Coordinates of C-alpha atoms and ligand atoms in Angstrom, one line a residue:
X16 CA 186.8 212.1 -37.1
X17 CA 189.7 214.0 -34.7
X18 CA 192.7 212.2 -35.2
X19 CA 195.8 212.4 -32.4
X20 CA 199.0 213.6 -34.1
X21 CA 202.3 214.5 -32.4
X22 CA 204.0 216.3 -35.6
X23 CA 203.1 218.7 -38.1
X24 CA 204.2 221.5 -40.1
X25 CA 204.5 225.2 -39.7
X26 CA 203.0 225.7 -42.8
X27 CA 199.5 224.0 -42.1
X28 CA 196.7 225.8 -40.8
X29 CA 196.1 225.3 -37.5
X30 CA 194.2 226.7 -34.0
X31 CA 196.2 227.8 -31.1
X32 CA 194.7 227.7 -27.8
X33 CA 196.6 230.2 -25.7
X34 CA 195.8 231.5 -22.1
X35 CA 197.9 234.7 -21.9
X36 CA 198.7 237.0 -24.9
X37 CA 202.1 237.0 -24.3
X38 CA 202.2 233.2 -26.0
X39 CA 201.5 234.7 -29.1
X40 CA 205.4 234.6 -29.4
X41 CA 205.2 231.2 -29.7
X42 CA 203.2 230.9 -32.5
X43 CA 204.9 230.7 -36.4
X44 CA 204.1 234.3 -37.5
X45 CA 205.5 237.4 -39.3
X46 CA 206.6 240.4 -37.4
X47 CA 203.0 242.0 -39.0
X48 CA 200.9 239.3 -38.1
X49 CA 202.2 239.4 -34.5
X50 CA 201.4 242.8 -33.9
X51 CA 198.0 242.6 -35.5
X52 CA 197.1 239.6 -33.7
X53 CA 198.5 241.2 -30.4
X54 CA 196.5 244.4 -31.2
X55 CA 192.8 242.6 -31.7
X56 CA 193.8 240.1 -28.4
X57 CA 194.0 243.7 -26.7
X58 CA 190.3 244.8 -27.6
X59 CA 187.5 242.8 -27.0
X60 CA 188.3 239.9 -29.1
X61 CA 189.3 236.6 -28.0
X62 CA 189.5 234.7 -31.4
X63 CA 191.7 236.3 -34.3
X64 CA 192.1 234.6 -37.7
X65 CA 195.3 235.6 -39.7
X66 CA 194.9 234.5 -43.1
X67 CA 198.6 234.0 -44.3
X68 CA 196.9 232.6 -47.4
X69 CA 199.3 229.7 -47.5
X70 CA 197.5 228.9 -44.4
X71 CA 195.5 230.0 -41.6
X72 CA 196.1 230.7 -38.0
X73 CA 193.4 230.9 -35.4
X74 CA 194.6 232.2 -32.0
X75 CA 192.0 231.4 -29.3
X76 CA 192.6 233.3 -26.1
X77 CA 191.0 231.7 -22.9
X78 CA 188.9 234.3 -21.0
X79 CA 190.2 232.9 -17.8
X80 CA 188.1 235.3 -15.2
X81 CA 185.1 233.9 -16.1
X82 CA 184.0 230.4 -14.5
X83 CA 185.5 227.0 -16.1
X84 CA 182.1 226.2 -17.6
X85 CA 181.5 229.1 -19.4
X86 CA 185.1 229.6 -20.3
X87 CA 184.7 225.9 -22.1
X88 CA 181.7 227.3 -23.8
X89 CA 182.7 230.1 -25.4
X90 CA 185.6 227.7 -26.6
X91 CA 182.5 225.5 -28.4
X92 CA 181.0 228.9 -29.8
X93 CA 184.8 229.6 -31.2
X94 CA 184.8 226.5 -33.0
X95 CA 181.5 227.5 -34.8
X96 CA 183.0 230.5 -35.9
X97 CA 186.0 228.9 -36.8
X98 CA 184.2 226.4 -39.2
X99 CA 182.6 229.2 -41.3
X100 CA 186.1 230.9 -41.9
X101 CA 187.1 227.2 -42.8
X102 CA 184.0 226.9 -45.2
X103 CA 184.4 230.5 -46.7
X104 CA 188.1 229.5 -47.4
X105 CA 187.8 225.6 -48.2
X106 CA 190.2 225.4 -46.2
X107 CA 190.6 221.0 -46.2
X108 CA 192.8 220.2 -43.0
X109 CA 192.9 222.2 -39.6
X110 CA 195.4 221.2 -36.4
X111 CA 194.4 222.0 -32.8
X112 CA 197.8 222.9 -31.2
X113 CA 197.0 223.5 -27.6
X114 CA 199.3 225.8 -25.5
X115 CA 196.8 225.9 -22.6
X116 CA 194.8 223.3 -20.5
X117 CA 193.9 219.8 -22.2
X118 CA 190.4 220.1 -22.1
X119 CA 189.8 223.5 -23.8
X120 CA 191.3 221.2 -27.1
X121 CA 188.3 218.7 -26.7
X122 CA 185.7 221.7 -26.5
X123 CA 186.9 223.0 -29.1
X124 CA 187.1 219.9 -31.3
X125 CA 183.5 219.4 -29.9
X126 CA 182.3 223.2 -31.1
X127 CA 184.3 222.1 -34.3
X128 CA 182.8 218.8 -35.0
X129 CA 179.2 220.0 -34.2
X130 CA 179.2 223.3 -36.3
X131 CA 180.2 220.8 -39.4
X132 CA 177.4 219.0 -39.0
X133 CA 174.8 219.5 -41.7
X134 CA 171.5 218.3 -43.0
X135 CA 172.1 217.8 -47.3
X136 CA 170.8 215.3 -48.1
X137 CA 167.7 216.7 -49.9
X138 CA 169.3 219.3 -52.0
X139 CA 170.1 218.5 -55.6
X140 CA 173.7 219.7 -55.0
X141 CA 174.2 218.3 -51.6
X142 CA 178.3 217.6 -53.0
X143 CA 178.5 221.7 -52.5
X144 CA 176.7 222.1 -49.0
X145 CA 179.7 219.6 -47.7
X146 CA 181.7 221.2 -45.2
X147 CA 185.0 221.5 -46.8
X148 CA 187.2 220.5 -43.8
X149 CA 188.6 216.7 -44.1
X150 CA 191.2 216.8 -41.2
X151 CA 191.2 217.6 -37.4
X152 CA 194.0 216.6 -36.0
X153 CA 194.8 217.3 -32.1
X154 CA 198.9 218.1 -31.7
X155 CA 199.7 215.9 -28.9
X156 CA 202.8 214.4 -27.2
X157 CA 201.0 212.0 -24.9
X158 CA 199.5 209.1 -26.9
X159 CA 196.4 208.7 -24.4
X160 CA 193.3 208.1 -27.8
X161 CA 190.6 207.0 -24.7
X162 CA 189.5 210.5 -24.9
X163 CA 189.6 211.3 -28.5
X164 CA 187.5 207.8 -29.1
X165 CA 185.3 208.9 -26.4
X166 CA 184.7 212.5 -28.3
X167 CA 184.5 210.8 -31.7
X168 CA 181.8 208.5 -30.4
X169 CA 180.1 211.1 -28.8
X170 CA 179.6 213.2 -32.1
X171 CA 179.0 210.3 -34.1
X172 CA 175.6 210.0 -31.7
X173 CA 174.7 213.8 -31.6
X174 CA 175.1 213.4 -35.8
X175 CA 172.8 210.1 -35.5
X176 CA 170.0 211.8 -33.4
X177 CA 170.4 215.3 -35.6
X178 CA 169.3 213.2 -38.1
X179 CA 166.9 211.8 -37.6
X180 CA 165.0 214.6 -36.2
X181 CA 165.5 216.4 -39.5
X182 CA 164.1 213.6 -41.6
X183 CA 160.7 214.8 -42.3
X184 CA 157.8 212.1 -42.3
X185 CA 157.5 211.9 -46.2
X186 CA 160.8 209.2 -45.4
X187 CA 160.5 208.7 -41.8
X188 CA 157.5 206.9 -40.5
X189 CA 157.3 205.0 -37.5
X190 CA 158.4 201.6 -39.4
X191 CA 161.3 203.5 -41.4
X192 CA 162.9 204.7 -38.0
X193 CA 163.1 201.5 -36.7
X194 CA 164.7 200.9 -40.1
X195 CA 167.2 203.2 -39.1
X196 CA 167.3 202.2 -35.5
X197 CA 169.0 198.7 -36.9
X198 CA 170.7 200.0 -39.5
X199 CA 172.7 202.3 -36.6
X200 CA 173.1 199.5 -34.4
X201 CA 175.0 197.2 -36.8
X202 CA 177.1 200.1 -37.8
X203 CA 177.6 201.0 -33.8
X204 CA 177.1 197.9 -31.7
X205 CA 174.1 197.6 -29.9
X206 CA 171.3 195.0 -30.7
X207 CA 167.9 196.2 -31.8
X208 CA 164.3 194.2 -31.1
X209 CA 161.6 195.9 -32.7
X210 CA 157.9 195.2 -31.9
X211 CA 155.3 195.2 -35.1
X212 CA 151.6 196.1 -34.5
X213 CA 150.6 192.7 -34.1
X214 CA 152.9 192.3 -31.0
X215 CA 152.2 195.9 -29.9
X216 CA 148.6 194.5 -29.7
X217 CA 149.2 191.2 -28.3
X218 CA 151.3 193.3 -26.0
X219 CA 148.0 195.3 -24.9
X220 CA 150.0 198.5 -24.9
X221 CA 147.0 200.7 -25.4
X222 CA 148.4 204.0 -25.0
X223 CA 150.6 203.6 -28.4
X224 CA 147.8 201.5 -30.3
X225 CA 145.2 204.2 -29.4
X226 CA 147.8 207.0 -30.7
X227 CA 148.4 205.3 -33.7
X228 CA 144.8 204.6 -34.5
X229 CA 144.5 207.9 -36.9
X230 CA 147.1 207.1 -38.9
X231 CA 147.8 204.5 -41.7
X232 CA 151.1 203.6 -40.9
X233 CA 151.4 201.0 -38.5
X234 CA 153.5 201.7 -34.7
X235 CA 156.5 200.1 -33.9
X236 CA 158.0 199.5 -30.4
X237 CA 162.3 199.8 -30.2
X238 CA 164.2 198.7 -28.0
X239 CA 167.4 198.5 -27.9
X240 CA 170.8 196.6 -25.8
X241 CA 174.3 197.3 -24.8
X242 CA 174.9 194.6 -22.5
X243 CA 179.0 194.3 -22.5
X244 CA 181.1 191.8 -20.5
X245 CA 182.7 194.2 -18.3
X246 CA 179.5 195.9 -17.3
X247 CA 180.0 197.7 -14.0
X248 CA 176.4 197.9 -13.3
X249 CA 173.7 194.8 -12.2
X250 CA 171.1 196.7 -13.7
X251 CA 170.6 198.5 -16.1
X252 CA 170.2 202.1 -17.5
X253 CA 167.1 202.0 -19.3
X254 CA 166.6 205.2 -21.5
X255 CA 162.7 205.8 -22.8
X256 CA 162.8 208.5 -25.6
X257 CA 159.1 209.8 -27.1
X258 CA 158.8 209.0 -31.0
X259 CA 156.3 210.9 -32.4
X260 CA 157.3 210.9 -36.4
X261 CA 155.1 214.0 -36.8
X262 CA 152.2 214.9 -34.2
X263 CA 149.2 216.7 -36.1
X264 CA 147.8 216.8 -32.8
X265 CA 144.9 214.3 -34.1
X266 CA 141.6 215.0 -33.8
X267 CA 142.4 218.3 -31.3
X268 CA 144.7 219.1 -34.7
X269 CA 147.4 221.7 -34.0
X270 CA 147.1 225.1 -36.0
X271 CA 149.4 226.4 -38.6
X272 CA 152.5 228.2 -36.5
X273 CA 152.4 225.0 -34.1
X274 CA 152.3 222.1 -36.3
X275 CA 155.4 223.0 -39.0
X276 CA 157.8 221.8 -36.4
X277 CA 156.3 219.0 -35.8
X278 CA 158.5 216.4 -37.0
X279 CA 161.0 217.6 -34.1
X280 CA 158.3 215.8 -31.9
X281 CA 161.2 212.0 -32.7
X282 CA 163.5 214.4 -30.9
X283 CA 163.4 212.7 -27.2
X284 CA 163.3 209.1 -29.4
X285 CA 166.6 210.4 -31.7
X286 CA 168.3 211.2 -28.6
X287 CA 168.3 207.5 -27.1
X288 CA 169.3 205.9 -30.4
X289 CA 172.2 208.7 -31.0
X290 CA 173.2 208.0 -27.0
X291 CA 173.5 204.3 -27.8
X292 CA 175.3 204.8 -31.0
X293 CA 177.3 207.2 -28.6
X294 CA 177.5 204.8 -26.1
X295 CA 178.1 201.2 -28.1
X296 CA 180.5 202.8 -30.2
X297 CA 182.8 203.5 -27.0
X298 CA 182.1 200.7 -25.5
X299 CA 181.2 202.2 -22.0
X300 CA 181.0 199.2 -19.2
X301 CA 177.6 199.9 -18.6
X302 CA 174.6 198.1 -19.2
X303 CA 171.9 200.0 -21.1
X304 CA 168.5 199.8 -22.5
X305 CA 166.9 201.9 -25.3
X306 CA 163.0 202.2 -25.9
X307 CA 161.6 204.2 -28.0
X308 CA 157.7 204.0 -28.9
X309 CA 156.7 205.4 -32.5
X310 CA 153.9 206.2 -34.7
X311 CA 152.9 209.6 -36.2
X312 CA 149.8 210.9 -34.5
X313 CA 147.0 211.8 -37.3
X314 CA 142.9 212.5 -37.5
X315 CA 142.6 210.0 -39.7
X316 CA 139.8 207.7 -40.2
X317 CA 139.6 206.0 -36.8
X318 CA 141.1 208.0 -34.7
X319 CA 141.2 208.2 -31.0
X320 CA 138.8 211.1 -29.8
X321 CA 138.5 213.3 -26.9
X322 CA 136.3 211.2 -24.1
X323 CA 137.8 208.0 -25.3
X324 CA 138.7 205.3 -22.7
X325 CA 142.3 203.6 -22.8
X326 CA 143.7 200.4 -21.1
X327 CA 147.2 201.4 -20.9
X328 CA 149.7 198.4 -21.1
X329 CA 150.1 198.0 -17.2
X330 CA 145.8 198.3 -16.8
X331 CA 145.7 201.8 -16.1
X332 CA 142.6 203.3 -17.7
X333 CA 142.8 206.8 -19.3
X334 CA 140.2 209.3 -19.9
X335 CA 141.4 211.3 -23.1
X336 CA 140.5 214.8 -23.0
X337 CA 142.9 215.8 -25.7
X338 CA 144.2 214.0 -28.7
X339 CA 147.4 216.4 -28.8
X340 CA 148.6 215.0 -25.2
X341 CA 149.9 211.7 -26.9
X342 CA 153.3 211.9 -26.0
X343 CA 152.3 210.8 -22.5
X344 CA 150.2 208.4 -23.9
X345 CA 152.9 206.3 -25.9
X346 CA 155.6 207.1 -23.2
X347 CA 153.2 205.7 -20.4
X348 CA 153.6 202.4 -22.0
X349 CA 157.4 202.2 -22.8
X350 CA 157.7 203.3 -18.9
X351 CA 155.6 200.8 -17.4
X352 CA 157.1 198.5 -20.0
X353 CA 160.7 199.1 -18.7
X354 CA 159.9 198.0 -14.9
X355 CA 160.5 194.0 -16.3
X356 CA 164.2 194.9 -16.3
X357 CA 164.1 195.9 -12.7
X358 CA 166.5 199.1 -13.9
X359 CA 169.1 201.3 -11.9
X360 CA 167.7 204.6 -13.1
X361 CA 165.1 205.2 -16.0
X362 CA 165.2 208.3 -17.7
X363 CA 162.8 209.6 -20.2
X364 CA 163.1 212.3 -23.0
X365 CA 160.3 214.0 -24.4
X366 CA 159.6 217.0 -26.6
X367 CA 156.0 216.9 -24.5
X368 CA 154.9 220.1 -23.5
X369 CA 154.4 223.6 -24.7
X370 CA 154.3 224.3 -21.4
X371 CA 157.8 223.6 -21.0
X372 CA 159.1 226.0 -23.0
X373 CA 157.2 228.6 -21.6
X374 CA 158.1 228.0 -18.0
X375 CA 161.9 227.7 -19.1
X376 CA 162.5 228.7 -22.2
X377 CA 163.9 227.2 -25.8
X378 CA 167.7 226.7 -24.4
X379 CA 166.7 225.0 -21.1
X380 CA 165.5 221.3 -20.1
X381 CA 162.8 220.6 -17.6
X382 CA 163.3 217.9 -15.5
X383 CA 161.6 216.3 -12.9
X384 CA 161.9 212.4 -10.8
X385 CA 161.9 211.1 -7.9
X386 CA 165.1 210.9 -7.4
X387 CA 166.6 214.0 -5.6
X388 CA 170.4 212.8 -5.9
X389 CA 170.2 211.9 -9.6
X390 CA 168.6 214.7 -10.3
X391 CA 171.8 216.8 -8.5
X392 CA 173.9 215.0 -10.6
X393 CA 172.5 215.7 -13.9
X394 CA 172.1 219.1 -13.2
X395 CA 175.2 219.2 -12.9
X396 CA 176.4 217.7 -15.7
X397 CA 174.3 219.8 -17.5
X398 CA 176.4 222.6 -16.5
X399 CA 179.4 221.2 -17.5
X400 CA 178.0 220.3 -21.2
X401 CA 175.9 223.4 -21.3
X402 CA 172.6 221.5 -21.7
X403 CA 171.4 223.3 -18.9
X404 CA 167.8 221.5 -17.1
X405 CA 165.8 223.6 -14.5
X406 CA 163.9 221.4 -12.4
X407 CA 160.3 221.3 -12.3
X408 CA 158.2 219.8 -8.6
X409 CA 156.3 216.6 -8.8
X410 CA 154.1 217.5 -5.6
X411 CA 151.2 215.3 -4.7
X412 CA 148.8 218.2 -5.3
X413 CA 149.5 218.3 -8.5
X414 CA 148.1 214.7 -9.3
X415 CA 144.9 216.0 -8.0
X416 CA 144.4 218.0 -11.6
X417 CA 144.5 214.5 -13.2
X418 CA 141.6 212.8 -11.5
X419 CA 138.9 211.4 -13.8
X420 CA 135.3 211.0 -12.9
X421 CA 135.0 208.4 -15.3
X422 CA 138.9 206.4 -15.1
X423 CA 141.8 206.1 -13.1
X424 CA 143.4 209.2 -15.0
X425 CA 142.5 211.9 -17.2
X426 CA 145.6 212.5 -19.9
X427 CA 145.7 216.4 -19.6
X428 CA 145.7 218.3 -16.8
X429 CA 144.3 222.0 -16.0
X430 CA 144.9 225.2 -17.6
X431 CA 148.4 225.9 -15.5
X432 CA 151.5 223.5 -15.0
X433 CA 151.2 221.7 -18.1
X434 CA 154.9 220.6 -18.0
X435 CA 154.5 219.1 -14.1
X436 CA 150.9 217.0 -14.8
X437 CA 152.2 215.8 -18.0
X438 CA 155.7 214.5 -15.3
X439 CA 152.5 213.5 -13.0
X440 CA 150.9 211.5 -15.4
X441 CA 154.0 209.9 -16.2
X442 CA 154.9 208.6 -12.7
X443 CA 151.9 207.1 -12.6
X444 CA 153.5 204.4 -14.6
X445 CA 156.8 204.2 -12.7
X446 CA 158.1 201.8 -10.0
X447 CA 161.6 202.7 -10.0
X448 CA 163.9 205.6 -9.6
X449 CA 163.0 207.7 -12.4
X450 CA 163.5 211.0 -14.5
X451 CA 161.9 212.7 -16.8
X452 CA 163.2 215.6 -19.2
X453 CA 160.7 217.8 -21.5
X454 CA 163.3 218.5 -24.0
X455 CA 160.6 220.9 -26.3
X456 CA 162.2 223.9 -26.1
X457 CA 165.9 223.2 -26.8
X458 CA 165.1 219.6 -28.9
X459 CA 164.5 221.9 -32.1
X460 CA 165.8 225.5 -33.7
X461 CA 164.2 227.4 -36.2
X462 CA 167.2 229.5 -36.6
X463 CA 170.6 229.0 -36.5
X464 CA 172.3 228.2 -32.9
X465 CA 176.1 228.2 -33.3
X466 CA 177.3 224.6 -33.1
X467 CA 174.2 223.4 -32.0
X468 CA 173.4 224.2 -35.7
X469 CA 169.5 224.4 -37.1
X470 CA 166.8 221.9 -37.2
X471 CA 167.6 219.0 -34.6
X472 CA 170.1 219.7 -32.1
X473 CA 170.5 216.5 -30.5
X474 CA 170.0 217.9 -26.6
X475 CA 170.4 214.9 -24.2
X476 CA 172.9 213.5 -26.2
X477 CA 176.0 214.9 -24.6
X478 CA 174.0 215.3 -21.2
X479 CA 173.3 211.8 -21.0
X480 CA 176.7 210.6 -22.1
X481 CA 178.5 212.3 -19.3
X482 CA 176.5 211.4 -16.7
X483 CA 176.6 207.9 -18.0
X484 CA 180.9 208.8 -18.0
X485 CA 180.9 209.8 -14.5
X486 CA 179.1 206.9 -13.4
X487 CA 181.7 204.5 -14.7
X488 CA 184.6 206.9 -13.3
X489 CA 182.7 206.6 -9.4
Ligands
BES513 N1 154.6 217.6 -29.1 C1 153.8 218.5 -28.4 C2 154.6 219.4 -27.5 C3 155.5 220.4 -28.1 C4 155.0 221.7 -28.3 C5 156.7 220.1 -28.5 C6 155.9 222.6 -28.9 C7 157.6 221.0 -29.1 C8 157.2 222.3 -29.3 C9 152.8 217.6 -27.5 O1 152.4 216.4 -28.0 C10 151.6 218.5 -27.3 O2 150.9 218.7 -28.3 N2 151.4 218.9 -26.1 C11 150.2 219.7 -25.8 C12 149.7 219.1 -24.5 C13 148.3 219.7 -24.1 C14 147.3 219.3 -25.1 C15 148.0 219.3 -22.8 C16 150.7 221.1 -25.6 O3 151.8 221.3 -25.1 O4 150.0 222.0 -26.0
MN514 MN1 150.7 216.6 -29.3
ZN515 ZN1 153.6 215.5 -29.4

């Protein structure tokens, strides 16, 4: 938790955020220190740590001729650094004492708060892996907490959605996340209504019954509701996350080197939860829905095979040609499932195509819609956050590749554009404005990412809290 403070001591350990060298003066040093700070500030460097051993003093220097968003970036990456001089020193409390602009102290609170994140708890010692630090505390005169609540929420849903991405399936099946899913929505605010096979069934949603066929765990269908009071919107938000608990790829079963990520394929679901744990713990004025089909996609026994024919839950039939597309085939449901509450704006988040990471990469969301000025928006706001989305075309030719000669759709596409015919079969199910973001490059890192961290990142979480933010400040 950041805390708002307006005194503290000289002799605490604290991060200055300065925007010209010559505040250095400012700062409680010795005579030494100065001029060795002074002297690494001259070269390259932009963050110096003098350890005074009674405490520690960070001075962050602002790179102010490069652009705003990348200046608050390299602020986030500071704060990663920052954390592992904390944890090599133990160091307990740290203050943020801000000589510059106000919102480099909440990217660096936010580059703080996300490097200390970490996944323990399956080490015998977890006590030891804690991060160390106890206390950050922003030095402020002006008493204004909106924002400091808004940044605490926010990380308290980029920690939820980290989560559980990391939890592997030997705790996390599809009935254990939704679990989870009420267990964070009593503790955050939003209500949860979860489906059990037997009303998934009765439902007819085909697409996650045929998925779930392989498997001996049974699906579950989540959805969950922030409707406040002082909701500023008629209709809702509705946000559709993919909740694969672990894709073998079925009967098409993935080889080793694809399949030992594969319980980052939750990711897009873990994102909705953590954004309306994000979102009910603020208490935004906005309306907002949360679905999120799961099951873990298996060759077991009865499962679904290639040449199969689905009735999705609006009637659609599919042709499946590939037991590994089944992201699209759980998702197809929960979007044509989400046009009963006649939304604003639907956005989905998937980790669905391998294609989408070769087209643009591990750091970089695809997105696509069918809504050019929503799309702007959150392009936009992915700048600012610096979960950055390169947008994909929906054209009609492309729909062409998913004609079936023996049902209304075929559920893969050809050899080229995975990432745009899995969008294409998507809309199919869509009657509203709607976006879609193939979050499988950035959802999951093998190696450490600065305060994006390792394992689960959370991506969409901050993206989607924004835009959801600007929307309330229009
Ligand atoms: N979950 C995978 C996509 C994925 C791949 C996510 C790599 C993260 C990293 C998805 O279910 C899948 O298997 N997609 C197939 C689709 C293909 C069969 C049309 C793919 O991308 O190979
Ligand atoms: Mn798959
Ligand atoms: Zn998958």
């Amino acid at each position: 938790m950041i805390q708002l403070t307006n005194k503290y001591s000289i002799d605490e350990s604290a991060a200055y955020i300065i925007a010209d060298k010559k505040q250095i003066q400012s700062i409680d040093l010795s005579q030494k220190e100065r001029g060795f700070a002074e002297k690494m500030l001259e070269n390259k460097s932009k963050l110096v740590h003098i350890n005074s051993f009674h405490k520690s003093s960070f001075i962050l220097l602002v790179n102010t001729e490069k652009d705003e968003f990348t200046q608050l970036e390299e602020i986030r990456k500071s704060g990663n650094k920052i954390i592992a001089d904390i944890q090599e020193l133990n160091l307990e409390k740290i203050n943020i004492v801000n000589l510059s602009s106000e919102k480099f102290t909440y990217a660096l609170c936010e580059g703080i708060m996300l490097s200390k994140y970490g996944f323990h708890k399956y080490f015998k010692d977890k006590e030891e892996k804690k991060s160390s630090l106890k206390e950050l505390k922003i030095v402020s005169n002006n008493n204004d907490k909106t924002k400091v609540d808004l940044l605490n929420a926010l990380i308290t849903g980029v920690y939820h959605a980290r989560d559980i991405v990391n939890e592997p399936l030997s705790f996390m099946t599809a009935q254990k996340l939704s679990q989870e899913i009420e267990r964070i929505g009593k503790e955050t605010g939003f209500r949860t209504e979860v489906l059990n096979k037997k009303q998934i069934e009765s439902l007819k949603m085909g697409g996650l019954i045929a998925v779930n066929r392989g498997s001996t765990h049974p699906p579950t269908f989540n959805i969950m509701q922030w409707e406040p009071e002082n909701a500023i919107n008629e209709k809702p938000y509705v946000f559709v996350g993919k909740g694969l608990v672990f894709d073998t790829g079925g009967i098409n079963l993935k080889p080793s080197g694809y399949i030992e990520t594969m319980k980052s394929d939750k990711a897009g679901g873990a994102t909705v939860i953590g954004l309306m744990a994000a979102i009910a713990k603020a208490k935004l004025p906005i309306k907002v829905i949360g679905l999120v089909p799961a099951t873990d996609n298996r060759p077991g026994n009865d499962a679904y095979v290639p040449e199969d024919i689905i009735t999705m839950f609006d009637g659609t039939t599919v042709e499946v040609l590939n037991t590994d597309a089944e992201g699209r085939m759980i998702l197809a449901d929960a979007l044509a499932y989400a046009k009963k509450y006649k939304p604003q704006l639907v956005i989905d988040l998937a980790t669905l195509t391998g294609a989408a990471v070769v087209a643009v990469g591990e750091n970089a969301t695809a997105i696509m819609g069918n809504t050019s000025k929503e799309i702007e928006i959150l392009k936009q706001t992915g700048f600012e956050v610096w979960e950055k989305l390169v947008e994909l075309p929906l054209w009609d030719e492309y729909k062409e590749l998913l004609k079936s000669s023996v049902a209304d759709l075929k559920n893969i596409g050809g050899k080229y554009a995975g990432a745009i015919t899995a969008g294409k079969f998507l809309e199919h199910f869509t009657d509203y404005d709607w976006i879609h973001l193939d979050i499988a490059g950035p959802a999951f890192t093998e190696k450490n990412d600065s305060y994006r961290g390792i394992g689960g990142t959370g991506v969409g979480v901050r993206l989607l809290f924004e835009f959801l933010n600007k929307k309330r400040n229009n």
